[in-house]
Tab-separated table of C-alpha atoms and ligand atoms in Angstrom:
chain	number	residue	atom	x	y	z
A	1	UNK	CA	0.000	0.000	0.000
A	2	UNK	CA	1.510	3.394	-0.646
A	3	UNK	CA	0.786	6.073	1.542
A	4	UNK	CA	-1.785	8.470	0.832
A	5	UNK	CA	-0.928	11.712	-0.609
A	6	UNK	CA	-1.857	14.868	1.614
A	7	UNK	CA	-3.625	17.708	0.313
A	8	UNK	CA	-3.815	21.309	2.728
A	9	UNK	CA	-6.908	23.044	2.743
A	10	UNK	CA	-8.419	26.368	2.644
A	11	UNK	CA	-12.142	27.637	3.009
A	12	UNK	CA	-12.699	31.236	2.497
A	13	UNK	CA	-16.600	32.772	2.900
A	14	UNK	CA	-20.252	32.068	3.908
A	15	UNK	CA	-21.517	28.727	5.031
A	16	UNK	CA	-22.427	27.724	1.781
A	17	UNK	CA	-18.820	27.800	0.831
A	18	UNK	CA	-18.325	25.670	4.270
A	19	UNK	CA	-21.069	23.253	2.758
A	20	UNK	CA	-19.236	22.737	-0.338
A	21	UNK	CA	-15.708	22.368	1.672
A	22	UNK	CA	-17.071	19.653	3.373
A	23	UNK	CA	-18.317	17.936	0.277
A	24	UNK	CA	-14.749	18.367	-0.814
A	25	UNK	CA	-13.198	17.256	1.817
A	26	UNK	CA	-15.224	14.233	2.258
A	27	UNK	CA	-14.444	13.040	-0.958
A	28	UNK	CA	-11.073	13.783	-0.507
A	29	UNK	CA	-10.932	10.934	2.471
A	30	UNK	CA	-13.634	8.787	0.539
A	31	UNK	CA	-10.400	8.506	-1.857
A	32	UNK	CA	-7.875	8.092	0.374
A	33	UNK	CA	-6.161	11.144	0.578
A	34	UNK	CA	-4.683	12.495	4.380
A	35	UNK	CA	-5.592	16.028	5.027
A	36	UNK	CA	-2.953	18.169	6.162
A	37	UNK	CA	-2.883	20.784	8.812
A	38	UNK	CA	0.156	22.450	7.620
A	39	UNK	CA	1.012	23.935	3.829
A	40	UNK	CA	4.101	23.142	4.539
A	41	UNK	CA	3.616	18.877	4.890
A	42	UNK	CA	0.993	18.960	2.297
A	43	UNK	CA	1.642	17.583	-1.038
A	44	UNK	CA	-0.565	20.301	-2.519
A	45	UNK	CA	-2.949	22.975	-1.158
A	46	UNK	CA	-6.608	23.636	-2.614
A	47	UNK	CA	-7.911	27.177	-1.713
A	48	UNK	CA	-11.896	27.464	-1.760
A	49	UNK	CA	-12.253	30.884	-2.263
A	50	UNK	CA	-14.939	33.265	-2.030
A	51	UNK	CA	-15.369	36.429	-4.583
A	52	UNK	CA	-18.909	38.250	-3.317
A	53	UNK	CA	-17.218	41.531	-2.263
A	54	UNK	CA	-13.770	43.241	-3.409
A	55	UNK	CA	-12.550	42.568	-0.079
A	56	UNK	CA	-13.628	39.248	-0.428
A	57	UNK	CA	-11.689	38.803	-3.612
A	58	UNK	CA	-8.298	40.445	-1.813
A	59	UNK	CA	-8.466	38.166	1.204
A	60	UNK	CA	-8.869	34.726	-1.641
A	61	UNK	CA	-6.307	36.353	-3.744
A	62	UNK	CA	-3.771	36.567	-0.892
A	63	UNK	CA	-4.620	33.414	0.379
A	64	UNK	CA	-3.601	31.909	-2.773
A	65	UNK	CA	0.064	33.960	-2.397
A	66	UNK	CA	-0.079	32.397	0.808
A	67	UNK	CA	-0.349	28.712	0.114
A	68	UNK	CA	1.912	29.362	-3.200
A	69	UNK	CA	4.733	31.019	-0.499
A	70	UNK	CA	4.601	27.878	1.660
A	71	UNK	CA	3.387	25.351	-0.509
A	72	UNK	CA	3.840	25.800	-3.955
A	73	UNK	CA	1.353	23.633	-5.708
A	74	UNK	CA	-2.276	25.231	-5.447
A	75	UNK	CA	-5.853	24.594	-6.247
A	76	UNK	CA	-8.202	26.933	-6.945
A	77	UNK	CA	-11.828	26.554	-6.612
A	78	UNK	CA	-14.635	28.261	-5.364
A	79	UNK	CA	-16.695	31.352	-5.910
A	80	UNK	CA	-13.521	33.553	-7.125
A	81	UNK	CA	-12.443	30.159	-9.832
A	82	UNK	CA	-15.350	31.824	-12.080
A	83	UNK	CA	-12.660	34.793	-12.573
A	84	UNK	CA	-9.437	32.640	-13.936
A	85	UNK	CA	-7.904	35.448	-15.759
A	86	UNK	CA	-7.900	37.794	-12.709
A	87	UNK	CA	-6.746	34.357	-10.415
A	88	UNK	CA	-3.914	33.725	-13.299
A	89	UNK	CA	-2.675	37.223	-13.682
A	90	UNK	CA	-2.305	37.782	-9.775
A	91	UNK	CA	-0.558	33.956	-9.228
A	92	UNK	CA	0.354	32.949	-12.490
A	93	UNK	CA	1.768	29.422	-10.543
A	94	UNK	CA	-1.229	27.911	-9.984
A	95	UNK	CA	-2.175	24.433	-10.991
A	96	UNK	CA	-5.475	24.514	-11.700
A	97	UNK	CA	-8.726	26.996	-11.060
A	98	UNK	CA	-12.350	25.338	-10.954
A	99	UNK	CA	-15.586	27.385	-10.288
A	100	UNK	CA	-18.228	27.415	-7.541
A	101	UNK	CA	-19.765	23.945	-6.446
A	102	UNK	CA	-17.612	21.890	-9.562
A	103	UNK	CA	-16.879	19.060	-6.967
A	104	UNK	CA	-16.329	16.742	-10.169
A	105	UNK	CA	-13.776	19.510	-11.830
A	106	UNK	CA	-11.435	19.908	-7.943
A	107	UNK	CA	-11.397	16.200	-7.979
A	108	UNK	CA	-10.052	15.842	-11.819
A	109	UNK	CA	-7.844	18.478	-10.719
A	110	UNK	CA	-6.224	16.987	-7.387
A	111	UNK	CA	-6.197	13.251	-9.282
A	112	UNK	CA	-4.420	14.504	-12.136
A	113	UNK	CA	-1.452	16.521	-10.000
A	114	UNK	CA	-1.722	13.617	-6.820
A	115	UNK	CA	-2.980	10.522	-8.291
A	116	UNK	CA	-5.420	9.084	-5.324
A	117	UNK	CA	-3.581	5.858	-3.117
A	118	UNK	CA	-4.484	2.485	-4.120
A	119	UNK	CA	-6.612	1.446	-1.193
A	120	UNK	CA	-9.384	-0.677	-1.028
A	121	UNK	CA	-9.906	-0.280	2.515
A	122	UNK	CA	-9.999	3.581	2.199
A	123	UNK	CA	-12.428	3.501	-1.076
A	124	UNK	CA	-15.730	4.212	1.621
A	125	UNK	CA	-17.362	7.756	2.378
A	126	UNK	CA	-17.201	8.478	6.316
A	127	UNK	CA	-20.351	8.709	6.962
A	128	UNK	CA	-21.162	11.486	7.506
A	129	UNK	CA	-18.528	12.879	5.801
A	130	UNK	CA	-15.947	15.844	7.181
A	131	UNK	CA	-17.887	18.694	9.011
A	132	UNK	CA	-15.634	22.334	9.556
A	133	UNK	CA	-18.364	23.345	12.300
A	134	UNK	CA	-18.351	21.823	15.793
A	135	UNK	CA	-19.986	18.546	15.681
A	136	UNK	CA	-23.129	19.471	17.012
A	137	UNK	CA	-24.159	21.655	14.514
A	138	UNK	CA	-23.804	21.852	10.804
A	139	UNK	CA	-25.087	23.663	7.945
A	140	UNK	CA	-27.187	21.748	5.235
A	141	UNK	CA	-27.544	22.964	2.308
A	142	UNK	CA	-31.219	22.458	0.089
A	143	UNK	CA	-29.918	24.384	-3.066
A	144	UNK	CA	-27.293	25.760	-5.475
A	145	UNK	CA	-27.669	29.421	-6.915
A	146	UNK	CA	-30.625	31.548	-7.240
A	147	UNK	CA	-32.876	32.826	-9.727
A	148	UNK	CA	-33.071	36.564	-8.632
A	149	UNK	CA	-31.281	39.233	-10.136
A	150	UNK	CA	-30.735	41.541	-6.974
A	151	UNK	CA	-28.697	44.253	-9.064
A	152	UNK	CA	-25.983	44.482	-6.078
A	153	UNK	CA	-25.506	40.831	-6.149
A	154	UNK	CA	-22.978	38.622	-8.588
A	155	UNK	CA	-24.171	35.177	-7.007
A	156	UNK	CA	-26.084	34.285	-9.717
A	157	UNK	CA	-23.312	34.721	-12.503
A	158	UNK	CA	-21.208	33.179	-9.785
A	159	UNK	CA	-23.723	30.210	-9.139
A	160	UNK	CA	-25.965	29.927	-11.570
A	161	UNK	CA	-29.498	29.878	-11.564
A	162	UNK	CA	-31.612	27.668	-8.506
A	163	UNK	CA	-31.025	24.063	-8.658
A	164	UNK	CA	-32.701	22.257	-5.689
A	165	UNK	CA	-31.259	19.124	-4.296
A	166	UNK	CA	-33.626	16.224	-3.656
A	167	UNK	CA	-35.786	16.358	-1.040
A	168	UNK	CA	-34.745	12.402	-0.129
A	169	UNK	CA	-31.131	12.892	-0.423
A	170	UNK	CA	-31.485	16.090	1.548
A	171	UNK	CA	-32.835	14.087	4.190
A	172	UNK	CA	-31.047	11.211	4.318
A	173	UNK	CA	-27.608	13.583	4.620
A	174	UNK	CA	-29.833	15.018	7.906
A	175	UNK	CA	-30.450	12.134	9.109
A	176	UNK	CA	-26.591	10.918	9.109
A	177	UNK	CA	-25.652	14.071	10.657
A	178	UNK	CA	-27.909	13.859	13.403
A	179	UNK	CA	-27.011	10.128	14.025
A	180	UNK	CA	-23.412	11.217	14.200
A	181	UNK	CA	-24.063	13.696	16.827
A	182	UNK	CA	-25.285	16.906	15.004
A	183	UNK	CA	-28.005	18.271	17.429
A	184	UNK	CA	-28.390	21.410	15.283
A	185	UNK	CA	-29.226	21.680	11.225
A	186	UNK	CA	-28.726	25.509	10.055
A	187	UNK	CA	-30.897	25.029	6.555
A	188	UNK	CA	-28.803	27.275	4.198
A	189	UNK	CA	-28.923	28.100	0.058
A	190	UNK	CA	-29.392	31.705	-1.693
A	191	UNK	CA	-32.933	31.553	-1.194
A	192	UNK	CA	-34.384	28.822	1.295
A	193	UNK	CA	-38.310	29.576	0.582
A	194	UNK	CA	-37.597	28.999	-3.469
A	195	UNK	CA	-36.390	25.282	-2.519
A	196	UNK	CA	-38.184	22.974	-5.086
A	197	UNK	CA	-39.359	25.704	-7.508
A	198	UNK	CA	-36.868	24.277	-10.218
A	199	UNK	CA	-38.644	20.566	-9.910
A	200	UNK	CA	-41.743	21.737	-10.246
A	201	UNK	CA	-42.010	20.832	-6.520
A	202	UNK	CA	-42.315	17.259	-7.885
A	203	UNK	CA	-43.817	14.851	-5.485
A	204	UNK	CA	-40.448	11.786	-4.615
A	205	UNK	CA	-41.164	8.948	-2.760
A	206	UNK	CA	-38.974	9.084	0.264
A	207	UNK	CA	-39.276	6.428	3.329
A	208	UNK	CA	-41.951	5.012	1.311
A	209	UNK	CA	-44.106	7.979	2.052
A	210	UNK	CA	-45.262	10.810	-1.260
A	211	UNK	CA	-43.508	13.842	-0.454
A	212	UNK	CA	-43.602	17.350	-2.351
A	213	UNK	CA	-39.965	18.958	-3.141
A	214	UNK	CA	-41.192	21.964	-0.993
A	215	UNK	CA	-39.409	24.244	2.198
A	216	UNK	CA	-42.818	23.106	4.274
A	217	UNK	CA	-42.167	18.989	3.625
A	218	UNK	CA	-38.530	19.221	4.222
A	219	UNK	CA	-39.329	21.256	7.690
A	220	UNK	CA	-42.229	18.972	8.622
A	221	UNK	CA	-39.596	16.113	7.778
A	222	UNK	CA	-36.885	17.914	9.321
A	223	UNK	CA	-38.687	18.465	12.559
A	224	UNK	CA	-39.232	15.083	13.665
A	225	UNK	CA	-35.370	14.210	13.893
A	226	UNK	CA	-34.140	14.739	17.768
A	227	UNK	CA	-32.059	18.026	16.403
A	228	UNK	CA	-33.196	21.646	16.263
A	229	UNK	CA	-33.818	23.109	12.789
A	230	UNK	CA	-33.038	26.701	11.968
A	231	UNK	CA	-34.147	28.001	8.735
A	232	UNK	CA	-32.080	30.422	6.771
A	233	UNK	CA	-32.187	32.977	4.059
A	234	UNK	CA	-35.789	32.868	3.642
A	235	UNK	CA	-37.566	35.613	1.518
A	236	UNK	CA	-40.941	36.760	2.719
A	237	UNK	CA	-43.156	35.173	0.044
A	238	UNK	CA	-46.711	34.285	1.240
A	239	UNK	CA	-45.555	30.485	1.482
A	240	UNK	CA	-43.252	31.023	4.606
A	241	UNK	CA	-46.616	31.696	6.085
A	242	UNK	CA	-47.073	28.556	6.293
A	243	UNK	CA	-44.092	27.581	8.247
A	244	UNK	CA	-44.984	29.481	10.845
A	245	UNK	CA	-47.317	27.661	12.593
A	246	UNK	CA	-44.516	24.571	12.074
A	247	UNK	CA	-42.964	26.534	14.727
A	248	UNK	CA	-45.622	27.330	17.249
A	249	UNK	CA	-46.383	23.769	17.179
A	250	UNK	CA	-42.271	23.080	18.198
A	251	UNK	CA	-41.411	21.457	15.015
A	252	UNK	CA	-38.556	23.841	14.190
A	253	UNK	CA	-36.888	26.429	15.447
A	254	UNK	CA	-38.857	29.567	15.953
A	255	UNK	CA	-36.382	31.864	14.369
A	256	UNK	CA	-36.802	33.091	10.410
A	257	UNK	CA	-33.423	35.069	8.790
A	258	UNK	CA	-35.092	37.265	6.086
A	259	UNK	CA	-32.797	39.226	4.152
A	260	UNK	CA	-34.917	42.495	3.498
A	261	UNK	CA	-31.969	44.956	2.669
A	262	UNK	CA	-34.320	47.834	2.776
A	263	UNK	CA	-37.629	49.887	3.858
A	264	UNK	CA	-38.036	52.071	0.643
A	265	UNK	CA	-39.899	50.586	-2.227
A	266	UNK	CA	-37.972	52.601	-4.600
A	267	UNK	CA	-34.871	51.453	-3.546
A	268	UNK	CA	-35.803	47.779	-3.505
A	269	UNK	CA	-37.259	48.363	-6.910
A	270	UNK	CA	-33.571	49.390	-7.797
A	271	UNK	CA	-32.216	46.934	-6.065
A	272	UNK	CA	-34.806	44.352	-7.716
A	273	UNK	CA	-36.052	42.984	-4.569
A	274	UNK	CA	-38.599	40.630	-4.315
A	275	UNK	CA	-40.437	42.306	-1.816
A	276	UNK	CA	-42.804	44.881	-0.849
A	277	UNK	CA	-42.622	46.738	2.352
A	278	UNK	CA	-45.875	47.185	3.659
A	279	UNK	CA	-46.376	43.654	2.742
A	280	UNK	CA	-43.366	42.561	4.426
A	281	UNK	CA	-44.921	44.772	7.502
A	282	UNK	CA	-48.293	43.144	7.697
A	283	UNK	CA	-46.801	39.548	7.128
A	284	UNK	CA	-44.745	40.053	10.344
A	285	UNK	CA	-47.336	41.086	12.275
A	286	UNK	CA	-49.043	37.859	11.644
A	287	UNK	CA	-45.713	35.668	12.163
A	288	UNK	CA	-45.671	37.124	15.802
A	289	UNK	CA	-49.758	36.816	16.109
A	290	UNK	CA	-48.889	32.887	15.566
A	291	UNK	CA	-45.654	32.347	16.877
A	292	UNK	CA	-45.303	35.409	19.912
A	293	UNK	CA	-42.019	33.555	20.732
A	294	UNK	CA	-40.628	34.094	16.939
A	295	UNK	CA	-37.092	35.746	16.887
A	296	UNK	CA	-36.573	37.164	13.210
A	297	UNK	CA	-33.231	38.659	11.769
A	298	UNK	CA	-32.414	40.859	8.657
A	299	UNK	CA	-29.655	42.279	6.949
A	300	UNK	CA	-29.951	45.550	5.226
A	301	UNK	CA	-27.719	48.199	3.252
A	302	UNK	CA	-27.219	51.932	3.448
A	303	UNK	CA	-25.903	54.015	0.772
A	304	UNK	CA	-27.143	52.081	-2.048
A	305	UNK	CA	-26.652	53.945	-5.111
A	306	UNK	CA	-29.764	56.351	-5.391
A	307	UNK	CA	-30.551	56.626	-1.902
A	308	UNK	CA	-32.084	59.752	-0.952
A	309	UNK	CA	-32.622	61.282	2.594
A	310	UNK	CA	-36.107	60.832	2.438
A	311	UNK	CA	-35.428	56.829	1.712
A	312	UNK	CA	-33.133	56.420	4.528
A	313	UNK	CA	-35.468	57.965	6.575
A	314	UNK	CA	-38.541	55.302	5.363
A	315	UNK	CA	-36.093	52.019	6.339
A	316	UNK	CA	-36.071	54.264	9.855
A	317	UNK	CA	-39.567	54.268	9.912
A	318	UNK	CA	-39.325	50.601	8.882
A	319	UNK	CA	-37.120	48.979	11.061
A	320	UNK	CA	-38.647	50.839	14.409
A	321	UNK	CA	-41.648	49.563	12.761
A	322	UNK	CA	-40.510	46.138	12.144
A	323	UNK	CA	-38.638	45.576	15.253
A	324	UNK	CA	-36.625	43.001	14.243
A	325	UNK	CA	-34.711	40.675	17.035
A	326	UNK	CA	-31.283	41.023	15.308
A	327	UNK	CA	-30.057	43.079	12.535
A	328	UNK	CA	-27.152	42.991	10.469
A	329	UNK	CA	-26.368	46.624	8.320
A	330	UNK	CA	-23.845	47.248	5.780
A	331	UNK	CA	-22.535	50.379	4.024
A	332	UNK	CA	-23.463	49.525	0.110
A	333	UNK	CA	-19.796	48.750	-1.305
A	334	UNK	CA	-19.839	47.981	-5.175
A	335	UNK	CA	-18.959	44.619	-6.243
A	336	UNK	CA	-17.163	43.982	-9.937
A	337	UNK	CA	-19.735	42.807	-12.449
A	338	UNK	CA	-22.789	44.271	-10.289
A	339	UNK	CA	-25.507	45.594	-12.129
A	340	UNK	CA	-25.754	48.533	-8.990
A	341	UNK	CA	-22.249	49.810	-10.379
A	342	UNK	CA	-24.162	51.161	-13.481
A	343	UNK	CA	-26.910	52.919	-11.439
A	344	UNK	CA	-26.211	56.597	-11.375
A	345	UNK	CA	-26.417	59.143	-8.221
A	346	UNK	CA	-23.634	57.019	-5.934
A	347	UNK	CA	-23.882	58.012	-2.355
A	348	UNK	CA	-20.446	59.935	-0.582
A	349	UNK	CA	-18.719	57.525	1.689
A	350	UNK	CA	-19.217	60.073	4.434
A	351	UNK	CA	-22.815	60.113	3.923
A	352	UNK	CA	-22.983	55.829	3.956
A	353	UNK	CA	-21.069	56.085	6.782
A	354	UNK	CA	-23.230	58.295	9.151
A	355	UNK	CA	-26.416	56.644	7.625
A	356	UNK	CA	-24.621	53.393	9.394
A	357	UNK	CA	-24.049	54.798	12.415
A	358	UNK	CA	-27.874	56.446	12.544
A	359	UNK	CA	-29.498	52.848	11.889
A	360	UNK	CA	-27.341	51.203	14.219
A	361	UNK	CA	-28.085	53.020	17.113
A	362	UNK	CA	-31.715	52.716	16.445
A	363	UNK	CA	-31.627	49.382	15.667
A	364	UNK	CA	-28.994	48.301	18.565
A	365	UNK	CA	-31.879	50.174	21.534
A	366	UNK	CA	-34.398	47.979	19.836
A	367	UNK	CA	-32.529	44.661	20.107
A	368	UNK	CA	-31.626	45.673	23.355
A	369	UNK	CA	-35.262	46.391	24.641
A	370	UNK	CA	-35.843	42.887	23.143
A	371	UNK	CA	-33.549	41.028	24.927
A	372	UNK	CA	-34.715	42.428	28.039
A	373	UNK	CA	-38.035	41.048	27.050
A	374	UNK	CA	-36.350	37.806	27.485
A	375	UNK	CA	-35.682	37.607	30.926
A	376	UNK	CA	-37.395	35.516	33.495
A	377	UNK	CA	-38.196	33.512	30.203
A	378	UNK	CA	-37.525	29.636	30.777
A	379	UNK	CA	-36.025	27.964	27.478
A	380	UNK	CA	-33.923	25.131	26.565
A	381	UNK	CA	-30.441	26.033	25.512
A	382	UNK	CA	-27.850	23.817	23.188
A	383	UNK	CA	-24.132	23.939	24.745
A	384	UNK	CA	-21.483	25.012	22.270
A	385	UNK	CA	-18.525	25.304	25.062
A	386	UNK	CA	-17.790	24.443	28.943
A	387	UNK	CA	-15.575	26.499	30.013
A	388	UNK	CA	-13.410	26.523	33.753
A	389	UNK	CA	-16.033	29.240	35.224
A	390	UNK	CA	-19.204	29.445	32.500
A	391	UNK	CA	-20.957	27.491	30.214
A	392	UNK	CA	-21.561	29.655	26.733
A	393	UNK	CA	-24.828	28.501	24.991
A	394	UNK	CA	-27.439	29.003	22.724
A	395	UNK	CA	-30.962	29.065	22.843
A	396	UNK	CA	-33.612	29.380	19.870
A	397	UNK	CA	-33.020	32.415	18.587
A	398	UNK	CA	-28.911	33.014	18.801
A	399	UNK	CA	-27.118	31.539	15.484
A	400	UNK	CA	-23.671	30.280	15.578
A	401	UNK	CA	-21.357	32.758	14.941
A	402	UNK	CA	-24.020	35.547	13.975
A	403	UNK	CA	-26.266	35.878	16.616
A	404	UNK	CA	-25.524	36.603	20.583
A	405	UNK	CA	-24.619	33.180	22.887
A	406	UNK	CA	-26.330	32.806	26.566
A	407	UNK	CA	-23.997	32.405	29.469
A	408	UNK	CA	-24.515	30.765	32.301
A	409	UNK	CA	-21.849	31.537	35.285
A	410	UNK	CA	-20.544	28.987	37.720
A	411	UNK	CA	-18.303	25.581	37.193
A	412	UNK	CA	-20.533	22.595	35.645
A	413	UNK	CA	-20.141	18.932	35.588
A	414	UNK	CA	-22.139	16.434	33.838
A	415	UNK	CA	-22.421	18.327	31.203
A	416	UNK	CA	-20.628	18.231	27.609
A	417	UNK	CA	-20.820	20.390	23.861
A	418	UNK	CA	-23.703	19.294	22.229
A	419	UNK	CA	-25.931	18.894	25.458
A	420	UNK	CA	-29.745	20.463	25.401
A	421	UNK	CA	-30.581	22.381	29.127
A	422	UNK	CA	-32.940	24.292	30.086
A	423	UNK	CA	-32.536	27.971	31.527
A	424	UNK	CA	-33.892	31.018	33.296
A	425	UNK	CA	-33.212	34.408	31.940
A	426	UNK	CA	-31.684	36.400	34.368
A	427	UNK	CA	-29.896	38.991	32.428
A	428	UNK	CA	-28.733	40.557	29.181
A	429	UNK	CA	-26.192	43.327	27.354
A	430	UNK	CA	-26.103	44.155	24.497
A	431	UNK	CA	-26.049	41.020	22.845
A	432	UNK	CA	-25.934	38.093	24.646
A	433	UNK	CA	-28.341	37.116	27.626
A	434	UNK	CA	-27.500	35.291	31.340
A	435	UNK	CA	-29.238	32.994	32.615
A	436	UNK	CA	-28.890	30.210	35.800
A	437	UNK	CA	-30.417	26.571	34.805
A	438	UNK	CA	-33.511	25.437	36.365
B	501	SF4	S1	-31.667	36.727	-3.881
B	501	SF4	FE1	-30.525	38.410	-4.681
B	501	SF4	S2	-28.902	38.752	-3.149
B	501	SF4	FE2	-29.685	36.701	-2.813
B	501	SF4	S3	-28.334	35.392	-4.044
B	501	SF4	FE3	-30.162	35.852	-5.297
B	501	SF4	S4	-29.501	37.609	-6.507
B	501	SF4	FE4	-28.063	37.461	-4.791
């Protein structure tokens, strides 16, 4: 038997560039291959790179330098790999540069610079493959691109338009994570509530049971595994409606992430938003009339080309309106190849920048008034981390690495990452809460 070549590893970006790491990786083992911590003992180094913002694109780019410096022999693949020429002109040493989600073209790449080892015994996918997030959470992704055309956004030349996985083989990867220890599924694509729009939401037969190729089956199915689900990236169409009593009734988690991006309807009409404002409005009111508990995040941007005084001042009006649990806000930064780059009427930095600072201390009052509303609340909380003095958690609406954790002071035994307990809220800050178990 020879011994397996290595291969170093880099993943740059969202989750959904995590999601396709791990596919990577996995089938990296499933081959044979060792994975390397160091560049340095690697026999070659694939970068997965993400291009969505310049910055983005510089951190990838030096990355590659990076792994070329220590290494020498690099991959490319990943988000960025759609832009050879600008990948080849910066690092003209590379061996190879694939695109977003070409699992087939890495592989063909690694096999033809490291032919895989020879090893029968070695020729098996770990089940459940080779996770980058703690083990008792991990992101599962439903779909591939997206068939908006949001002007600011490149995903779709990046990605392509939505292809949905299938709803059985979407479950059955679930259903290995959880049996390997995965006690949280983060639900993640470029648009969650389109899942299944591209098959026609086709009915498969999965378990022996009919089931539609829709967001409501696969949280219905998703729900009955002993895991929390937590649904991502879901536009406001009138069919999330329907998942909201999924999480009154404790099926899933009751925590939506709707990307709105902004309160004028002019500037989402720029923008080419799929969404109206009052309509967004009047659908959240009835989310919390159903689900009171429901904690619901955004993103949004200032300083999108266009954007007068008068439209900052209605995404004001909207977000005290809307008072959303947790907010993310950027300052509109133009990304190559955008559509937004053409729009005329740009808005001075300065201008971006105090906008930011205006809608984040609005915004940051509101999601402190409703974390105060949290305590003496009892909930269960998952534990990410025991540490000498604390325990840092999370209950239903904090998540990973976005979203505030919930300590819980004092030195615990018994109890391990990965373990469900349930808590009094005793405190809060800014961003996280306290609470004592009960
Ligand atoms: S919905 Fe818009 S922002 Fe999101 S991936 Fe599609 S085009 Fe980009």
């Amino acid at each position: 038997m020879t011994l397996p070549g290595k291969i170093g590893f880099v993943s740059l970006g969202c989750p959904k560039n995590l999601v396709d790491s791990e596919r990577i990786l996995s089938q990296m083992r499933a081959e044979g291959y060792a994975i390397s911590p160091s560049y340095a003992d690697a026999d070659l180094v694939v970068v997965n790179t993400c291009g969505f913002i310049d910055a983005a694109v510089e951190e990838s780019l030096d990355a590659i330098g990076e792994a070329i410096d220590a290494n020498g022999r690099v991959i490319v693949t990943g988000c960025l790999g759609n832009r050879e020429a600008e990948i080849r002109a910066a690092h003209p040493q590379v061996l190879a540069v694939t695109g977003a989600h070409a699992y087939e073209a890495v592989m063909d790449a690694v096999h033809a610079h490291l032919p895989p080892p020879d090893d029968p015994f070695t020729n098996l996918v770990p089940a459940p493959g080779v996770q980058l997030t703690p083990r008792h959470y991990a992101y599962l992704k439903i779909s591939e691109g997206c068939n908006h055309r949001c002007t600011f956004c490149i995903i779709p030349s990046l990605r392509g338009d939505l292809l949905s996985r299938p709803l059985g083989e979407v479950l059955s990867e679930a259903e290995r994570l959880v049996e390997s220890g995965v006690r949280e599924l983060l639900v993640v694509s470029q648009d969650t509530s389109a899942y299944g729009l591209d098959l026609r939401y086709r009915t498969d037969i999965v378990n022996g049971r009919p089931l539609e190729t829709r967001l409501e089956a696969l949280a219905r199915e998703l729900g009955q595994l002993p895991a929390w689900t937590r649904l991502h990236y879901v536009y406001p169409y009138p069919s999330v409606d329907r998942l909201i009593p999924l999480m009154a009734e404790g099926l899933i988690l009751p925590y939506l992430d709707v990307p709105l991006q902004h309160g004028s309807e002019r500037i989402l009409r720029l923008m080419k938003r799929p969404a109206a404002t009052e309509k967004v409005l009047s659908r959240i009111r009835a989310w919390r009339e159903i689900c009171p508990d429901i904690t619901l995040r955004s993103t949004f941007i200032v300083g999108f080309p266009g954007e007068s005084e008068d439209d900052f001042d209605q995404l004001l009006e909207f977000i005290q309106e809307a008072r959303l649990d947790r907010v993310g806000c950027f300052a509109y930064s133009p990304v190559e190849g955008a559509e937004a780059n053409k729009l005329p009427d740009s808005v001075p930095e300065e201008v971006k920048q105090d906008r930011l600072a205006r809608f984040m201390e609005i915004q940051a009052e509101i999601s402190r008034d409703k974390l105060a509303g949290r305590v003496g609340q009892i909930m269960p909380v998952l534990i990410d981390e025991v540490q000498s003095d604390r325990i840092v958690a999370r209950g239903p609406g904090d998540a990973p690495e976005i979203d505030g954790v919930v300590l819980i002071e004092g030195e615990w035994e018994d109890v391990a990452p990965g373990d469900f307990i349930e808590v009094s809220v005793t405190g809060y800050d800014e961003h996280d809460l306290y609470a004592e178990p009960v």
